Short mmCIF file of C-alpha atoms in Angstrom, two decimals:
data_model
loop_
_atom_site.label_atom_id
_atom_site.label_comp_id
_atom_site.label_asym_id
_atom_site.label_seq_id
_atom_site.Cartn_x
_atom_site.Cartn_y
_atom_site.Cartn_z
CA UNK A 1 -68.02 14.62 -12.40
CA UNK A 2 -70.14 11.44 -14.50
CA UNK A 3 -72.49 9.75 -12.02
CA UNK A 4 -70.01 6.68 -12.83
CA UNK A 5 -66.87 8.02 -11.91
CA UNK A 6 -68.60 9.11 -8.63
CA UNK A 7 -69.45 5.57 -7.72
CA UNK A 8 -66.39 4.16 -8.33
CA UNK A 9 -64.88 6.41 -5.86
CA UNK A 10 -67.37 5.98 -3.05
CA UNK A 11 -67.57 2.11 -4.08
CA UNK A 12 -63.61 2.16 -3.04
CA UNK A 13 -64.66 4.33 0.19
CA UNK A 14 -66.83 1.83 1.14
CA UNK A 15 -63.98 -0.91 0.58
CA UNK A 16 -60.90 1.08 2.56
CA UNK A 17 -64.23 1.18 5.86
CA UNK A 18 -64.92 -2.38 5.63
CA UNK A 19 -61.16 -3.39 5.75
CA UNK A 20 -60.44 -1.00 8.38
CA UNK A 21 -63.46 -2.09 10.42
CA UNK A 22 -62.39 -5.50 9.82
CA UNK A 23 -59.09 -4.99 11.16
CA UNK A 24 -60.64 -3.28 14.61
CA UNK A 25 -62.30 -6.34 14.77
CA UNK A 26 -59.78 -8.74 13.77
CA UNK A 27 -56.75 -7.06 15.88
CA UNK A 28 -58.43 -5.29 18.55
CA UNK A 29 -62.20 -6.26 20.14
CA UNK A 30 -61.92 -10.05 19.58
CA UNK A 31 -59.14 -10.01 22.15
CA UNK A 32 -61.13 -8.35 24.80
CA UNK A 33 -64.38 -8.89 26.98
CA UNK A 34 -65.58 -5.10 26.84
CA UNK A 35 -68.29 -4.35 29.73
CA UNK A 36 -68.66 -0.56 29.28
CA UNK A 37 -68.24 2.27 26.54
CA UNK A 38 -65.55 4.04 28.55
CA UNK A 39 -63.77 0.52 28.57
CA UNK A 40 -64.30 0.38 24.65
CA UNK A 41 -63.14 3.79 24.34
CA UNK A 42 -60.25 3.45 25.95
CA UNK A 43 -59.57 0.10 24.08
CA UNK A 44 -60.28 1.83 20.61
CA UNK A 45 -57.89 5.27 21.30
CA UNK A 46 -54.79 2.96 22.58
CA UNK A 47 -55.73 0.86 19.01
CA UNK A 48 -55.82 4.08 17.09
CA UNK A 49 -52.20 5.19 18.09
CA UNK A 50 -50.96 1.83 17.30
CA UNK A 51 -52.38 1.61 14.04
CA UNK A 52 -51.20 5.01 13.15
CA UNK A 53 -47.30 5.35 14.77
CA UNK A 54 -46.34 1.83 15.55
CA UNK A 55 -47.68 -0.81 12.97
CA UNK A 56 -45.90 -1.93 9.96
CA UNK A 57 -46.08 1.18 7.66
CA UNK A 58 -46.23 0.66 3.84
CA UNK A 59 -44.48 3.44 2.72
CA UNK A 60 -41.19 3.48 0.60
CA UNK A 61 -38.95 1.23 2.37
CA UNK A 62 -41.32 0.51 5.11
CA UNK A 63 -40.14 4.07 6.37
CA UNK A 64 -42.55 6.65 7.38
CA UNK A 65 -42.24 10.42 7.03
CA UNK A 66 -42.39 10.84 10.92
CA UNK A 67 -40.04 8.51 11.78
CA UNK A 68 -36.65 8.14 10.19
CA UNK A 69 -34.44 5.25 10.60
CA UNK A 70 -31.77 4.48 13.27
CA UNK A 71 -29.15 2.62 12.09
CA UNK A 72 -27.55 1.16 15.19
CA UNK A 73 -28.30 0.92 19.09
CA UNK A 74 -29.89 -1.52 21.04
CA UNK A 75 -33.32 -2.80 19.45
CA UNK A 76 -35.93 -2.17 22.60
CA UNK A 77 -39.40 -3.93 23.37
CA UNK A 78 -42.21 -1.76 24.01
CA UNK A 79 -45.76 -3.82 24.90
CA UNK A 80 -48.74 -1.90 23.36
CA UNK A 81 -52.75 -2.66 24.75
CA UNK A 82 -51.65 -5.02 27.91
CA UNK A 83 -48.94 -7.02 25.64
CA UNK A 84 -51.38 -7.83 23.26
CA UNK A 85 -49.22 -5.77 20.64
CA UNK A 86 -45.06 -4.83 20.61
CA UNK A 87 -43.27 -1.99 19.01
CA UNK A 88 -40.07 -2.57 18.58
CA UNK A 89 -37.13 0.23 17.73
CA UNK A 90 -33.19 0.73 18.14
CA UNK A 91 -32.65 2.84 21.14
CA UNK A 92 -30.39 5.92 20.41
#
């Protein structure tokens, strides 16, 4: 691989951690007076599952692989992180 090509891909890398790090920031440890690491770790695994099964999810149609669509039932509230976040989803 050309020592160009190279830094164009670790140039993006470095993009996709900034944004992500921005968005811990941003959605997660601005909301929250953190006094201990067990307290941020805590705080950061609840984020992680959120961000990764319950957030918006850019795929085709908004749809992700993992969880395919109900069409009808009652649409349900679910808090996430003390309220600070909601999931919501038609019961089946």
């Amino acid at each position: 691989m050309k020592l160009a090509t190279r830094l164009l891909i670790v140039k993006k890398q470095i993009a996709y951690a900034e944004r992500f790090s921005r968005s811990i920031r941003q959605e997660c440890l601005d909301w929250f007076a953190i006094f201990s690491e067990k307290q941020l770790r805590n705080i950061l695994k609840s984020y992680m599952e959120y961000y990764n099964k319950y957030r918006p999810y850019q795929g085709i149609h908004s749809i992700s692989e993992d969880r395919p669509p109900v069409a009808s039932g009652k649409i349900m509230k679910m808090p996430i992180r003390f309220g600070l976040y909601h999931h919501y989803y038609r019961a089946s």
